[in-house]
XYZ file of C-alpha atoms in Angstrom:
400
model
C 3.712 -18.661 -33.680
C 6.600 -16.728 -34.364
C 8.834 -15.093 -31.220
C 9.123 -11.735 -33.249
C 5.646 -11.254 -33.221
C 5.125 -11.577 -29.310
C 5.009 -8.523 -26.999
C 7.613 -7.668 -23.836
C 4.864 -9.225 -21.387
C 4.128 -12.273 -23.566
C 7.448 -13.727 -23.760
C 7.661 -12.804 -20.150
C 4.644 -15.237 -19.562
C 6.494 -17.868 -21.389
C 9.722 -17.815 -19.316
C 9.972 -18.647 -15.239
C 9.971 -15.917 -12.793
C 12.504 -15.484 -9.834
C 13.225 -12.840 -7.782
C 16.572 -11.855 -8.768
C 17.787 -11.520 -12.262
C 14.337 -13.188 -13.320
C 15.134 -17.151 -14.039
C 15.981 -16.297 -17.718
C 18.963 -14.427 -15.892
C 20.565 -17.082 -13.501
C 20.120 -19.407 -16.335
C 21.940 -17.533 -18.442
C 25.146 -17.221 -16.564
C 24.979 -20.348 -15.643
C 25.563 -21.510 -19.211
C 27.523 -18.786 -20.024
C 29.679 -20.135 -17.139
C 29.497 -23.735 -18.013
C 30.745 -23.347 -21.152
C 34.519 -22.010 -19.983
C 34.524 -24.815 -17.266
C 37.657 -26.680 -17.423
C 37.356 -29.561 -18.684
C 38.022 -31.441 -15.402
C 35.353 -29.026 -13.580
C 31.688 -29.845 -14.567
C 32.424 -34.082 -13.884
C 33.222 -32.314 -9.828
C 30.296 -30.238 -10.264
C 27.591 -32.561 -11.404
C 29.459 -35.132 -8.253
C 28.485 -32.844 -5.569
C 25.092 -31.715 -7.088
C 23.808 -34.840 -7.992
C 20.451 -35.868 -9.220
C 19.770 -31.825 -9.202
C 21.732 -30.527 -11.787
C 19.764 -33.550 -14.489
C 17.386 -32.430 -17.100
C 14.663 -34.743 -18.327
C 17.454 -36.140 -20.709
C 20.075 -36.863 -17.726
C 22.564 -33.871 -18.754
C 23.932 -32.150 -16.063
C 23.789 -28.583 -16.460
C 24.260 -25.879 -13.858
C 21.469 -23.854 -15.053
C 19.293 -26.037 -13.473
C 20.039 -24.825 -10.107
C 20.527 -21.846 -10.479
C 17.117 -20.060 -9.199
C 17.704 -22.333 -6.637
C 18.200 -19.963 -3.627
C 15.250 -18.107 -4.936
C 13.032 -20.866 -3.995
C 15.064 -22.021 -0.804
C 14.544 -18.322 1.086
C 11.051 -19.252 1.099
C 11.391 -22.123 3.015
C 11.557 -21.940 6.904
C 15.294 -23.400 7.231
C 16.908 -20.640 4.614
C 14.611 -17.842 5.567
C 17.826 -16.030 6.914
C 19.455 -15.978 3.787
C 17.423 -13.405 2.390
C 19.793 -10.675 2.861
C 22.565 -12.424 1.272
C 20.951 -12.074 -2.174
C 21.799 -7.901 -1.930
C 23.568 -5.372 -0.002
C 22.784 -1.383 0.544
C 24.779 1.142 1.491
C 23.164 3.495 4.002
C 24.114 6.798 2.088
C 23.358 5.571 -1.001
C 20.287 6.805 -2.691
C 20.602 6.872 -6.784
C 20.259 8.725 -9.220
C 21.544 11.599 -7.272
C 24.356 9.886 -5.248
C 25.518 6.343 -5.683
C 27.579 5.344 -2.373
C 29.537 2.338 -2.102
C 29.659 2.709 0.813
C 30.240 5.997 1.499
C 31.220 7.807 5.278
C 27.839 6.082 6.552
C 28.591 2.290 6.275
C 26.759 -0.593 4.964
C 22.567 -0.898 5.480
C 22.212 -4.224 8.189
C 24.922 -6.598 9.268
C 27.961 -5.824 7.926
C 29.123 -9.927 6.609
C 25.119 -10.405 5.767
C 25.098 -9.355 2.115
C 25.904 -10.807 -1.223
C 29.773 -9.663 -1.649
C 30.076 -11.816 2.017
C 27.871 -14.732 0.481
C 30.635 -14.779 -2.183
C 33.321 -15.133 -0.166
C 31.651 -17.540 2.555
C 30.453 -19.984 0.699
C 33.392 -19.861 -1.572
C 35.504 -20.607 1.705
C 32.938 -23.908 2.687
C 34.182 -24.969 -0.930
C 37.542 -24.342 -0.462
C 37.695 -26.708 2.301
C 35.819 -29.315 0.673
C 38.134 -29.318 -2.212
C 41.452 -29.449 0.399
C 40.265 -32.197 2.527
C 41.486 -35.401 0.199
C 39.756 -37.632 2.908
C 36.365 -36.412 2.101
C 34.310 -39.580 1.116
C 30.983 -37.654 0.729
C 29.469 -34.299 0.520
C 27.950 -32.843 3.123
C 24.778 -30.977 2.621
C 26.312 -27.131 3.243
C 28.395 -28.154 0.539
C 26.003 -28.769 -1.536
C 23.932 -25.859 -1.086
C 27.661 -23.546 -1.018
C 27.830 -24.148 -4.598
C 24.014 -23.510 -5.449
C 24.499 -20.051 -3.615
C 27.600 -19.569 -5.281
C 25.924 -20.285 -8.699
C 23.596 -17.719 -7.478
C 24.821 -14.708 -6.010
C 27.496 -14.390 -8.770
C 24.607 -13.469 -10.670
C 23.131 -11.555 -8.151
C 25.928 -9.101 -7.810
C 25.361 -8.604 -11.412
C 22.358 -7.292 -11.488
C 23.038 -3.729 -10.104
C 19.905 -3.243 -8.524
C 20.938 -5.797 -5.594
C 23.469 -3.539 -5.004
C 21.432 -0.789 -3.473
C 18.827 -0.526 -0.657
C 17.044 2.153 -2.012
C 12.680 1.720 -2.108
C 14.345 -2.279 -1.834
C 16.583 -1.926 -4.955
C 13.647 -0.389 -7.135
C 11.003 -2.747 -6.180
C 9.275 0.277 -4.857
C 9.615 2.227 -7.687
C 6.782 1.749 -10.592
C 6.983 2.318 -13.890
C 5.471 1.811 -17.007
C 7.631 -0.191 -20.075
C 5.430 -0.555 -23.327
C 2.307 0.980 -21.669
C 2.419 -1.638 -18.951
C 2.688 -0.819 -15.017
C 5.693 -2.749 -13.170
C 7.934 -1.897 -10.959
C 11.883 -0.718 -11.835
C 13.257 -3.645 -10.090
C 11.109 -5.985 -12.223
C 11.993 -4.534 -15.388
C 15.747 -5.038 -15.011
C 14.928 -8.809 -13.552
C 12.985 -9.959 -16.732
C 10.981 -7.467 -19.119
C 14.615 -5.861 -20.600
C 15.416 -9.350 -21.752
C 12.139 -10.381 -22.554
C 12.001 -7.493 -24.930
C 15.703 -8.949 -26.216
C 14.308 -12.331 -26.639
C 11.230 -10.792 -29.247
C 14.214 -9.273 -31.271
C 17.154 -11.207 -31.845
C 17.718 -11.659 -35.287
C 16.576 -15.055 -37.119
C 20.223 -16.637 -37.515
C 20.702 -17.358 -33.790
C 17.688 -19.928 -33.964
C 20.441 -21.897 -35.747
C 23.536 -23.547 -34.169
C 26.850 -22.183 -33.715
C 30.310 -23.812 -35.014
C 31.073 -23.937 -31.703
C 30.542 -27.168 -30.001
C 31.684 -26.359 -26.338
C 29.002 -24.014 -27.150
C 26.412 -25.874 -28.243
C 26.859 -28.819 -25.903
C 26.224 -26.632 -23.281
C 22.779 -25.177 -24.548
C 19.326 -26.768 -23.842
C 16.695 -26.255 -26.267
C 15.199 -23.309 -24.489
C 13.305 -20.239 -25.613
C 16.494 -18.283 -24.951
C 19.298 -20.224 -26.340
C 19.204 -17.959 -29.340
C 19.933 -15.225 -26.911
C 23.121 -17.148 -25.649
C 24.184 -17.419 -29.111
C 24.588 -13.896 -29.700
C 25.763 -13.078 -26.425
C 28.928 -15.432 -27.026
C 28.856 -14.936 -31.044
C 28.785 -11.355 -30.885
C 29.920 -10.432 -27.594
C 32.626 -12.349 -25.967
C 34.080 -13.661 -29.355
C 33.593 -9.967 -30.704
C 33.409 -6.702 -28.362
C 34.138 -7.940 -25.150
C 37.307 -10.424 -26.545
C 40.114 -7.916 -25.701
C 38.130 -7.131 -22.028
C 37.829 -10.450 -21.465
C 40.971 -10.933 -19.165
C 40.057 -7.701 -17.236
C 37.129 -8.730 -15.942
C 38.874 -11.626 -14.345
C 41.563 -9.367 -12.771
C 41.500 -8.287 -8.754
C 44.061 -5.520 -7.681
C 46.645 -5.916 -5.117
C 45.141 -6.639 -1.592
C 46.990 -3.050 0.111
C 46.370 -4.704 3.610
C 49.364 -7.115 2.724
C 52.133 -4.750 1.893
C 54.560 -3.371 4.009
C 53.187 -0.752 5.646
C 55.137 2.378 7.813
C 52.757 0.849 10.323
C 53.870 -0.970 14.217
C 52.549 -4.580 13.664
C 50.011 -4.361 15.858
C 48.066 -1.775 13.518
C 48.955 -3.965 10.745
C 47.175 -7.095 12.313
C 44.249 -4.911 13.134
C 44.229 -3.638 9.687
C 44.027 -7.179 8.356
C 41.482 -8.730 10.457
C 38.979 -5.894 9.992
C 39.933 -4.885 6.512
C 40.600 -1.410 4.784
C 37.434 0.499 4.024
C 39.714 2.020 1.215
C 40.549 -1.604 -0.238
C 37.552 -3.209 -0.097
C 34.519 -1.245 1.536
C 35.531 -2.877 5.145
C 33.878 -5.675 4.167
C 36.812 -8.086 4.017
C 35.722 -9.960 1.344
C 38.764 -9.479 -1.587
C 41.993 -10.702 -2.012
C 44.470 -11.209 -5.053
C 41.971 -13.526 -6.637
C 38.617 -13.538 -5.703
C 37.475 -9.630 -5.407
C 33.608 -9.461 -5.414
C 33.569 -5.790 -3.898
C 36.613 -4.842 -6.701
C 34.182 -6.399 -9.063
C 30.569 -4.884 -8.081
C 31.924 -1.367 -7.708
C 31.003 -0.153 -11.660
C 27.948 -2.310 -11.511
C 26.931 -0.544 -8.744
C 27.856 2.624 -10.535
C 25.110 1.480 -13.365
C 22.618 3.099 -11.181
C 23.077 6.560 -11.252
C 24.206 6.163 -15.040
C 21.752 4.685 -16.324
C 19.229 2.049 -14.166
C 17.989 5.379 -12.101
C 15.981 7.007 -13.921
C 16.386 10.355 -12.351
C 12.854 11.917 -13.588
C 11.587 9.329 -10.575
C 12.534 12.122 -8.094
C 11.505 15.250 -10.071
C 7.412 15.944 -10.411
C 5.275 14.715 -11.136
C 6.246 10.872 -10.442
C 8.159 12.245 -6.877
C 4.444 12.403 -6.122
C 3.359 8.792 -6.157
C 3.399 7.919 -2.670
C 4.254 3.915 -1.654
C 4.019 3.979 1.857
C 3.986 -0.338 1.774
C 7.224 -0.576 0.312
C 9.331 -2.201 3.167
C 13.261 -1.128 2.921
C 14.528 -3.698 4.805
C 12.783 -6.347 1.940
C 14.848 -6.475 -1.342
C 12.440 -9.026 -2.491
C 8.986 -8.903 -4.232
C 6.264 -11.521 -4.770
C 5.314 -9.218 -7.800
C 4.541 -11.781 -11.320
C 3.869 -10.428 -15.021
C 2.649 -13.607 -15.933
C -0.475 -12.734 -19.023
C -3.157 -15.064 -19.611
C -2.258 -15.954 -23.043
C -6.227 -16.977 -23.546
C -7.283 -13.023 -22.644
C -5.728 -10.616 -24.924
C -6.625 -7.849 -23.244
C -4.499 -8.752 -20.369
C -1.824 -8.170 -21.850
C -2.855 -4.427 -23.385
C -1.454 -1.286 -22.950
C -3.560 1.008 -20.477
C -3.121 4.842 -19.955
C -0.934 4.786 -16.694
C 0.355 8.258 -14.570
C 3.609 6.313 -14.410
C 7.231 7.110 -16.152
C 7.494 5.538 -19.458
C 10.834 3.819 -19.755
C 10.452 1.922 -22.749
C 11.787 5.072 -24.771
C 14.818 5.638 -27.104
C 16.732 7.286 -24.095
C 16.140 4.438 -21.847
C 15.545 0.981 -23.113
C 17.179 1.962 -26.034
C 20.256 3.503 -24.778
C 20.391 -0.350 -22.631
C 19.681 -1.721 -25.872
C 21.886 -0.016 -28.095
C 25.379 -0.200 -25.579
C 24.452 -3.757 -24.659
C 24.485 -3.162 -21.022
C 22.943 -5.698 -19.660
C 24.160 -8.136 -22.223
C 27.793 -7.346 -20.882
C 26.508 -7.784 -17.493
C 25.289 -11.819 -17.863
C 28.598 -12.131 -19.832
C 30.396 -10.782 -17.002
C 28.522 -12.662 -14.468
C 29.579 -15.858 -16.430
C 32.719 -15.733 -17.084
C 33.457 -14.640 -13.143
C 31.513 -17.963 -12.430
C 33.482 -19.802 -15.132
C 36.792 -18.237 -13.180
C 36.376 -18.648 -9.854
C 34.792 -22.732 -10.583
C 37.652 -22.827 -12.602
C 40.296 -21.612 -9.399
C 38.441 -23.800 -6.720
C 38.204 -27.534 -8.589
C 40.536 -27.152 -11.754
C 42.992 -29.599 -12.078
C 45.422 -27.654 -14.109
C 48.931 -29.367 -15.911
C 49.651 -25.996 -17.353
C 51.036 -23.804 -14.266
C 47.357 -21.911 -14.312
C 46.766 -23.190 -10.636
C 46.186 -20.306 -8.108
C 44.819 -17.936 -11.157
C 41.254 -17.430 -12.609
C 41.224 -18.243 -15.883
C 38.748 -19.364 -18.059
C 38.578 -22.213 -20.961
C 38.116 -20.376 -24.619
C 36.066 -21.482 -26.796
């Protein structure tokens, strides 16, 4: 049975479901990440993560873990970190106004959101890396670098970046004749639909070993292939540095200010620099770096034709704002056919030319699991590198 000849919902069967990003997603910059480790990096890794970063084969890969918060939210002891898998601005409401966070503030607790996930449990690791006396690893630590893993990806996906009808999951639509919902299409069906169509030469390996190395025989290695062959070796090479770059931190310069403001201004941060969530600085900038992925939803992820008639009409009076998450599955019974079919729906089609293939065609969400990668790669890189070369106290990231 030949990949090409599956549909969207098929392949989507065939690979794991998560909540966020779909599992396809996490895994994805996972290895994207694990291939620009430093070299000293992954041995640190694997250390702290133990027995659960091992495939059947004893490899340690990241990927492995990286759906991991996913499954922990369910359980009774992570319930609360629900919240830090998104954030929402309260005035924000795409396609006709993406605020970020605009004069109204942030949806919730301020420091309960993904962009403050970043930077906590980046913090927990920064301490466990500067304590040279540490003979073992705690269990936050542990689980610090499975969020991390995580929510890099997270803030990737630009629907976890608004709180609107709980980042799309609200919102159905219909992609290849099939209901879902938008949040579900940008989790898994847009790369399902990638996975049926890559071209035949990816099913073969690379010249690139720290490529290869990194891979693990699954249905969407091909897919990494290209994303690396043809987008960070090709049209992302001369971005590549850009994406790794955070702008001065204004709270720290001099400022015509009497100290005392400039304390205040520091411990409670600049809504201007970094959305008064306090989470950037010179080197680690999650708010610097979400701001045009949030954009992505009034460009493009919106569909605005969801607010004009007749799909304003559809009323969804269970969809729960203050619940980014969805227990919704597009698994198909691969022994019933018709499960899979197309039915007449009342709901927008998105899998269209101006849609999907407009995602398609610019390679938007490709650039976004790059991005989400090579951020990982970065800030891994910053927090357990042992670097010879001067690079110490920058994110950079090992070429390939």
């Amino acid at each position: 049975m030949q990949l090409a000849a599956l549909s969207v919902f098929t392949v989507a069967a065939l690979i794991p479901q998560a909540l966020s990003w779909g599992a396809v997603g996490h895994e994805v910059v996972a290895t994207v990440a694990q291939m620009h480790l430093h070299p000293s990096v992954l041995p640190k890794l694997c250390a702290i993560l133990e027995d659960d970063v091992s495939d059947y084969g004893g490899s340690c890969h990241l990927a492995t873990v990286a759906t991991w918060a996913d499954q922990a939210r369910r359980e009774a002891k992570y319930r609360w970190t629900g919240p830090l898998h998104y954030i929402g601005a309260t005035d924000d409401y795409p396609s006709n106004l993406c605020a970020f966070p605009g004069s109204g503030g942030w949806e919730g607790r301020t420091h309960i959101n993904v962009l403050s996930g970043i930077r906590n449990v980046t913090t927990v690791l920064q301490d466990y890396q500067g304590d040279a006396t540490v003979a073992y690893v705690d269990g936050y630590v542990k689980d610090a670098l499975k969020f991390l893993i995580h929510f890099l990806g997270d803030m990737h996906q630009p629907l976890h970046l608004t709180g609107r009808d709980r980042g799309g999951n609200g919102d159905k639509v219909s992609f290849d004749g099939r209901v879902t919902n938008l949040h579900s299409l940008w989790d898994s069906l847009l790369i399902a639909q990638r996975l049926r169509t890559l071209p035949m030469n990816y099913t073969r390996p690379l010249p690139l070993p720290d490529v290869e190395d990194n891979l693990r025989d699954t249905i969407y290695d091909p897919y990494i292939r290209r994303l690396v062959w043809e987008g960070i070796l090709g049209k992302y090479e001369d971005e590549l540095s850009s994406w790794l770059t955070c702008p001065a931190p204004e709270r720290l310069r001099v400022l015509p200010l009497p100290k005392w403001q400039r304390v205040l201004l520091w411990l409670f941060g600049s809504k201007s620099q970094d959305g008064g969530l306090n989470v950037d600085d010179e080197f680690l900038c999650p708010y610097h770096w979400a701001q045009p992925v949030h954009s992505l939803n009034c460009d493009i992820v919106w569909p605005a034709e969801l607010d004009q008639p007749p799909y304003n009409r559809i009323s969804y009076t269970d969809v729960d704002r203050s619940d980014h998450f969805s227990e919704e599955t597009f698994f198909v019974d691969l022994d019933d056919p018709e499960s899979s079919a197309r039915r007449k729906n009342s709901y927008l089609e998105l899998d269209t030319p101006q849609y999907a293939g407009r995602i398609r065609d610019e390679w938007i969400v490709e650039k976004l699991l790059a991005q989400g990668g090579l951020r990982l790669a970065a800030v891994l890189n910053w927090l357990f590198a042992d670097f010879t070369d001067g690079s110490s106290g920058h994110l950079v990231i090992r070429e390939l």
